[in-house]
PDB file of N, CA and C in Angstrom:
ATOM      1  N   MET A   1     -78.683 -34.581  84.773  1.00 89.00           N
ATOM      2  CA  MET A   1     -77.979 -33.370  84.411  1.00 89.00           C
ATOM      3  C   MET A   1     -78.531 -32.873  83.068  1.00 89.00           C
ATOM      4  N   THR A   2     -78.792 -31.595  82.973  1.00 91.00           N
ATOM      5  CA  THR A   2     -79.285 -31.034  81.718  1.00 91.00           C
ATOM      6  C   THR A   2     -78.111 -30.766  80.770  1.00 91.00           C
ATOM      7  N   GLN A   3     -78.426 -30.538  79.509  1.00 91.00           N
ATOM      8  CA  GLN A   3     -77.373 -30.197  78.544  1.00 91.00           C
ATOM      9  C   GLN A   3     -76.676 -28.906  78.975  1.00 91.00           C
ATOM     10  N   GLN A   4     -77.445 -27.946  79.457  1.00 93.00           N
ATOM     11  CA  GLN A   4     -76.865 -26.669  79.895  1.00 93.00           C
ATOM     12  C   GLN A   4     -75.875 -26.896  81.039  1.00 93.00           C
ATOM     13  N   GLU A   5     -76.262 -27.724  82.002  1.00 94.00           N
ATOM     14  CA  GLU A   5     -75.362 -28.022  83.124  1.00 94.00           C
ATOM     15  C   GLU A   5     -74.105 -28.729  82.640  1.00 94.00           C
ATOM     16  N   LEU A   6     -74.268 -29.647  81.681  1.00 93.00           N
ATOM     17  CA  LEU A   6     -73.104 -30.349  81.132  1.00 93.00           C
ATOM     18  C   LEU A   6     -72.183 -29.361  80.422  1.00 93.00           C
ATOM     19  N   CYS A   7     -72.752 -28.456  79.648  1.00 94.00           N
ATOM     20  CA  CYS A   7     -71.954 -27.439  78.948  1.00 94.00           C
ATOM     21  C   CYS A   7     -71.127 -26.621  79.935  1.00 94.00           C
ATOM     22  N   GLU A   8     -71.778 -26.213  81.006  1.00 94.00           N
ATOM     23  CA  GLU A   8     -71.081 -25.418  82.020  1.00 94.00           C
ATOM     24  C   GLU A   8     -69.965 -26.226  82.677  1.00 94.00           C
ATOM     25  N   LYS A   9     -70.240 -27.470  82.965  1.00 93.00           N
ATOM     26  CA  LYS A   9     -69.239 -28.328  83.610  1.00 93.00           C
ATOM     27  C   LYS A   9     -68.048 -28.577  82.691  1.00 93.00           C
ATOM     28  N   LEU A  10     -68.314 -28.720  81.388  1.00 93.00           N
ATOM     29  CA  LEU A  10     -67.259 -29.000  80.412  1.00 93.00           C
ATOM     30  C   LEU A  10     -66.634 -27.732  79.841  1.00 93.00           C
ATOM     31  N   ASP A  11     -67.237 -26.584  80.136  1.00 94.00           N
ATOM     32  CA  ASP A  11     -66.807 -25.309  79.562  1.00 94.00           C
ATOM     33  C   ASP A  11     -66.827 -25.376  78.028  1.00 94.00           C
ATOM     34  N   MET A  12     -67.960 -25.839  77.509  1.00 93.00           N
ATOM     35  CA  MET A  12     -68.167 -25.974  76.064  1.00 93.00           C
ATOM     36  C   MET A  12     -69.440 -25.233  75.683  1.00 93.00           C
ATOM     37  N   PRO A  13     -69.509 -24.764  74.440  1.00 95.00           N
ATOM     38  CA  PRO A  13     -70.726 -24.066  74.009  1.00 95.00           C
ATOM     39  C   PRO A  13     -71.917 -25.017  73.909  1.00 95.00           C
ATOM     40  N   PRO A  14     -73.109 -24.540  74.213  1.00 94.00           N
ATOM     41  CA  PRO A  14     -74.306 -25.382  74.132  1.00 94.00           C
ATOM     42  C   PRO A  14     -74.512 -25.994  72.744  1.00 94.00           C
ATOM     43  N   SER A  15     -74.128 -25.270  71.698  1.00 95.00           N
ATOM     44  CA  SER A  15     -74.318 -25.791  70.340  1.00 95.00           C
ATOM     45  C   SER A  15     -73.517 -27.074  70.116  1.00 95.00           C
ATOM     46  N   GLN A  16     -72.334 -27.171  70.719  1.00 94.00           N
ATOM     47  CA  GLN A  16     -71.505 -28.366  70.548  1.00 94.00           C
ATOM     48  C   GLN A  16     -72.171 -29.584  71.173  1.00 94.00           C
ATOM     49  N   VAL A  17     -72.639 -29.438  72.389  1.00 93.00           N
ATOM     50  CA  VAL A  17     -73.291 -30.554  73.082  1.00 93.00           C
ATOM     51  C   VAL A  17     -74.598 -30.914  72.376  1.00 93.00           C
ATOM     52  N   SER A  18     -75.320 -29.926  71.924  1.00 94.00           N
ATOM     53  CA  SER A  18     -76.561 -30.163  71.187  1.00 94.00           C
ATOM     54  C   SER A  18     -76.300 -30.935  69.894  1.00 94.00           C
ATOM     55  N   ASP A  19     -75.228 -30.571  69.196  1.00 94.00           N
ATOM     56  CA  ASP A  19     -74.881 -31.276  67.952  1.00 94.00           C
ATOM     57  C   ASP A  19     -74.583 -32.744  68.212  1.00 94.00           C
ATOM     58  N   TRP A  20     -73.913 -33.035  69.307  1.00 92.00           N
ATOM     59  CA  TRP A  20     -73.635 -34.444  69.649  1.00 92.00           C
ATOM     60  C   TRP A  20     -74.935 -35.163  69.986  1.00 92.00           C
ATOM     61  N   ALA A  21     -75.758 -34.520  70.797  1.00 89.00           N
ATOM     62  CA  ALA A  21     -77.005 -35.152  71.250  1.00 89.00           C
ATOM     63  C   ALA A  21     -77.959 -35.428  70.096  1.00 89.00           C
ATOM     64  N   ASN A  22     -77.913 -34.599  69.070  1.00 93.00           N
ATOM     65  CA  ASN A  22     -78.816 -34.745  67.930  1.00 93.00           C
ATOM     66  C   ASN A  22     -78.160 -35.410  66.722  1.00 93.00           C
ATOM     67  N   ASP A  23     -76.991 -35.997  66.926  1.00 89.00           N
ATOM     68  CA  ASP A  23     -76.249 -36.692  65.854  1.00 89.00           C
ATOM     69  C   ASP A  23     -75.949 -35.807  64.651  1.00 89.00           C
ATOM     70  N   VAL A  24     -75.764 -34.513  64.907  1.00 95.00           N
ATOM     71  CA  VAL A  24     -75.362 -33.601  63.838  1.00 95.00           C
ATOM     72  C   VAL A  24     -73.860 -33.746  63.604  1.00 95.00           C
ATOM     73  N   LYS A  25     -73.119 -33.907  64.707  1.00 93.00           N
ATOM     74  CA  LYS A  25     -71.671 -34.101  64.643  1.00 93.00           C
ATOM     75  C   LYS A  25     -71.290 -35.247  65.572  1.00 93.00           C
ATOM     76  N   LYS A  26     -70.188 -35.885  65.259  1.00 90.00           N
ATOM     77  CA  LYS A  26     -69.647 -36.940  66.115  1.00 90.00           C
ATOM     78  C   LYS A  26     -68.597 -36.339  67.037  1.00 90.00           C
ATOM     79  N   MET A  27     -68.578 -36.774  68.272  1.00 90.00           N
ATOM     80  CA  MET A  27     -67.573 -36.258  69.189  1.00 90.00           C
ATOM     81  C   MET A  27     -66.271 -37.037  69.055  1.00 90.00           C
ATOM     82  N   SER A  28     -65.176 -36.341  69.282  1.00 93.00           N
ATOM     83  CA  SER A  28     -63.866 -36.980  69.237  1.00 93.00           C
ATOM     84  C   SER A  28     -63.724 -37.916  70.435  1.00 93.00           C
ATOM     85  N   LEU A  29     -62.753 -38.785  70.357  1.00 91.00           N
ATOM     86  CA  LEU A  29     -62.504 -39.703  71.474  1.00 91.00           C
ATOM     87  C   LEU A  29     -62.136 -38.924  72.727  1.00 91.00           C
ATOM     88  N   GLY A  30     -61.345 -37.878  72.562  1.00 94.00           N
ATOM     89  CA  GLY A  30     -60.959 -37.052  73.713  1.00 94.00           C
ATOM     90  C   GLY A  30     -62.168 -36.405  74.382  1.00 94.00           C
ATOM     91  N   ASN A  31     -63.069 -35.866  73.562  1.00 94.00           N
ATOM     92  CA  ASN A  31     -64.284 -35.270  74.122  1.00 94.00           C
ATOM     93  C   ASN A  31     -65.177 -36.328  74.750  1.00 94.00           C
ATOM     94  N   ALA A  32     -65.237 -37.508  74.154  1.00 94.00           N
ATOM     95  CA  ALA A  32     -66.040 -38.587  74.718  1.00 94.00           C
ATOM     96  C   ALA A  32     -65.524 -38.969  76.100  1.00 94.00           C
ATOM     97  N   LYS A  33     -64.217 -39.022  76.252  1.00 94.00           N
ATOM     98  CA  LYS A  33     -63.635 -39.329  77.566  1.00 94.00           C
ATOM     99  C   LYS A  33     -64.002 -38.254  78.582  1.00 94.00           C
ATOM    100  N   THR A  34     -63.932 -36.992  78.155  1.00 94.00           N
ATOM    101  CA  THR A  34     -64.245 -35.877  79.039  1.00 94.00           C
ATOM    102  C   THR A  34     -65.714 -35.901  79.452  1.00 94.00           C
ATOM    103  N   VAL A  35     -66.595 -36.152  78.506  1.00 95.00           N
ATOM    104  CA  VAL A  35     -68.031 -36.213  78.793  1.00 95.00           C
ATOM    105  C   VAL A  35     -68.336 -37.380  79.726  1.00 95.00           C
ATOM    106  N   ALA A  36     -67.761 -38.538  79.436  1.00 95.00           N
ATOM    107  CA  ALA A  36     -67.996 -39.709  80.286  1.00 95.00           C
ATOM    108  C   ALA A  36     -67.539 -39.439  81.716  1.00 95.00           C
ATOM    109  N   HIS A  37     -66.396 -38.809  81.843  1.00 95.00           N
ATOM    110  CA  HIS A  37     -65.887 -38.483  83.180  1.00 95.00           C
ATOM    111  C   HIS A  37     -66.840 -37.519  83.897  1.00 95.00           C
ATOM    112  N   ALA A  38     -67.306 -36.503  83.177  1.00 94.00           N
ATOM    113  CA  ALA A  38     -68.219 -35.516  83.779  1.00 94.00           C
ATOM    114  C   ALA A  38     -69.532 -36.157  84.208  1.00 94.00           C
ATOM    115  N   LEU A  39     -70.001 -37.129  83.437  1.00 94.00           N
ATOM    116  CA  LEU A  39     -71.259 -37.805  83.754  1.00 94.00           C
ATOM    117  C   LEU A  39     -71.076 -38.988  84.704  1.00 94.00           C
ATOM    118  N   ARG A  40     -69.802 -39.299  84.995  1.00 95.00           N
ATOM    119  CA  ARG A  40     -69.457 -40.434  85.862  1.00 95.00           C
ATOM    120  C   ARG A  40     -69.998 -41.752  85.319  1.00 95.00           C
ATOM    121  N   ILE A  41     -69.764 -41.934  84.009  1.00 95.00           N
ATOM    122  CA  ILE A  41     -70.163 -43.170  83.335  1.00 95.00           C
ATOM    123  C   ILE A  41     -68.973 -43.715  82.569  1.00 95.00           C
ATOM    124  N   HIS A  42     -69.088 -44.941  82.108  1.00 94.00           N
ATOM    125  CA  HIS A  42     -68.042 -45.537  81.280  1.00 94.00           C
ATOM    126  C   HIS A  42     -68.207 -45.006  79.859  1.00 94.00           C
ATOM    127  N   ILE A  43     -67.107 -44.774  79.193  1.00 92.00           N
ATOM    128  CA  ILE A  43     -67.152 -44.230  77.831  1.00 92.00           C
ATOM    129  C   ILE A  43     -67.992 -45.106  76.896  1.00 92.00           C
ATOM    130  N   ASP A  44     -68.007 -46.405  77.129  1.00 91.00           N
ATOM    131  CA  ASP A  44     -68.817 -47.306  76.298  1.00 91.00           C
ATOM    132  C   ASP A  44     -70.300 -46.970  76.355  1.00 91.00           C
ATOM    133  N   ASP A  45     -70.737 -46.346  77.451  1.00 92.00           N
ATOM    134  CA  ASP A  45     -72.154 -45.995  77.593  1.00 92.00           C
ATOM    135  C   ASP A  45     -72.577 -44.867  76.656  1.00 92.00           C
ATOM    136  N   LEU A  46     -71.624 -44.187  76.058  1.00 88.00           N
ATOM    137  CA  LEU A  46     -71.933 -43.092  75.131  1.00 88.00           C
ATOM    138  C   LEU A  46     -72.203 -43.577  73.712  1.00 88.00           C
ATOM    139  N   TYR A  47     -71.910 -44.817  73.442  1.00 84.00           N
ATOM    140  CA  TYR A  47     -71.991 -45.335  72.082  1.00 84.00           C
ATOM    141  C   TYR A  47     -72.918 -46.528  71.984  1.00 84.00           C
ATOM    142  N   GLU A  48     -73.482 -46.699  70.823  1.00 82.00           N
ATOM    143  CA  GLU A  48     -74.257 -47.898  70.523  1.00 82.00           C
ATOM    144  C   GLU A  48     -73.318 -48.818  69.755  1.00 82.00           C
ATOM    145  N   TRP A  49     -72.977 -49.927  70.359  1.00 80.00           N
ATOM    146  CA  TRP A  49     -72.020 -50.855  69.750  1.00 80.00           C
ATOM    147  C   TRP A  49     -72.768 -51.892  68.925  1.00 80.00           C
ATOM    148  N   ILE A  50     -72.299 -52.089  67.719  1.00 80.00           N
ATOM    149  CA  ILE A  50     -72.907 -53.057  66.810  1.00 80.00           C
ATOM    150  C   ILE A  50     -71.938 -54.218  66.658  1.00 80.00           C
ATOM    151  N   PRO A  51     -72.363 -55.426  67.035  1.00 81.00           N
ATOM    152  CA  PRO A  51     -71.461 -56.573  66.920  1.00 81.00           C
ATOM    153  C   PRO A  51     -71.125 -56.852  65.455  1.00 81.00           C
ATOM    154  N   VAL A  52     -69.862 -57.162  65.221  1.00 75.00           N
ATOM    155  CA  VAL A  52     -69.401 -57.490  63.875  1.00 75.00           C
ATOM    156  C   VAL A  52     -68.797 -58.885  63.916  1.00 75.00           C
ATOM    157  N   LYS A  53     -69.255 -59.730  62.998  1.00 77.00           N
ATOM    158  CA  LYS A  53     -68.724 -61.089  62.938  1.00 77.00           C
ATOM    159  C   LYS A  53     -67.265 -61.039  62.480  1.00 77.00           C
ATOM    160  N   PRO A  54     -66.425 -61.968  62.970  1.00 75.00           N
ATOM    161  CA  PRO A  54     -65.014 -61.972  62.575  1.00 75.00           C
ATOM    162  C   PRO A  54     -64.825 -61.992  61.053  1.00 75.00           C
ATOM    163  N   THR A  55     -65.671 -62.704  60.322  1.00 72.00           N
ATOM    164  CA  THR A  55     -65.515 -62.763  58.866  1.00 72.00           C
ATOM    165  C   THR A  55     -65.762 -61.392  58.235  1.00 72.00           C
ATOM    166  N   GLU A  56     -66.656 -60.594  58.808  1.00 64.00           N
ATOM    167  CA  GLU A  56     -66.914 -59.257  58.285  1.00 64.00           C
ATOM    168  C   GLU A  56     -65.734 -58.336  58.546  1.00 64.00           C
ATOM    169  N   ARG A  57     -65.052 -58.514  59.677  1.00 62.00           N
ATOM    170  CA  ARG A  57     -63.873 -57.702  59.979  1.00 62.00           C
ATOM    171  C   ARG A  57     -62.771 -57.973  58.965  1.00 62.00           C
ATOM    172  N   LYS A  58     -62.580 -59.252  58.626  1.00 64.00           N
ATOM    173  CA  LYS A  58     -61.537 -59.602  57.654  1.00 64.00           C
ATOM    174  C   LYS A  58     -61.836 -58.969  56.308  1.00 64.00           C
ATOM    175  N   ARG A  59     -63.093 -59.011  55.871  1.00 62.00           N
ATOM    176  CA  ARG A  59     -63.468 -58.411  54.588  1.00 62.00           C
ATOM    177  C   ARG A  59     -63.240 -56.904  54.608  1.00 62.00           C
ATOM    178  N   ALA A  60     -63.561 -56.265  55.708  1.00 62.00           N
ATOM    179  CA  ALA A  60     -63.401 -54.825  55.808  1.00 62.00           C
ATOM    180  C   ALA A  60     -61.924 -54.441  55.735  1.00 62.00           C
ATOM    181  N   ARG A  61     -61.049 -55.240  56.370  1.00 63.00           N
ATOM    182  CA  ARG A  61     -59.623 -54.957  56.315  1.00 63.00           C
ATOM    183  C   ARG A  61     -59.083 -55.119  54.903  1.00 63.00           C
ATOM    184  N   ARG A  62     -59.551 -56.134  54.192  1.00 61.00           N
ATOM    185  CA  ARG A  62     -59.075 -56.362  52.826  1.00 61.00           C
ATOM    186  C   ARG A  62     -59.463 -55.210  51.912  1.00 61.00           C
ATOM    187  N   ARG A  63     -60.647 -54.637  52.104  1.00 60.00           N
ATOM    188  CA  ARG A  63     -61.093 -53.512  51.281  1.00 60.00           C
ATOM    189  C   ARG A  63     -60.217 -52.288  51.479  1.00 60.00           C
ATOM    190  N   LYS A  64     -59.685 -52.102  52.661  1.00 58.00           N
ATOM    191  CA  LYS A  64     -58.834 -50.949  52.947  1.00 58.00           C
ATOM    192  C   LYS A  64     -57.479 -51.067  52.272  1.00 58.00           C
ATOM    193  N   GLU A  65     -57.010 -52.286  52.073  1.00 57.00           N
ATOM    194  CA  GLU A  65     -55.662 -52.489  51.531  1.00 57.00           C
ATOM    195  C   GLU A  65     -55.577 -52.236  50.063  1.00 57.00           C
TER     196      GLU A  65
END
């Protein structure tokens, strides 16, 4: 599917989809769900997941507090 076809299917402007594709803007979770559904993929396929060690998660939580 081309970006243009995706835009038409989602009823979104081409600039919005282009911004996501080029990492100019991040898509909201709601938009990610909509895009994944339109592409018939799992939402996880839209993201690059970076594993975080449990000790790093604890440190990150402490910094927020």
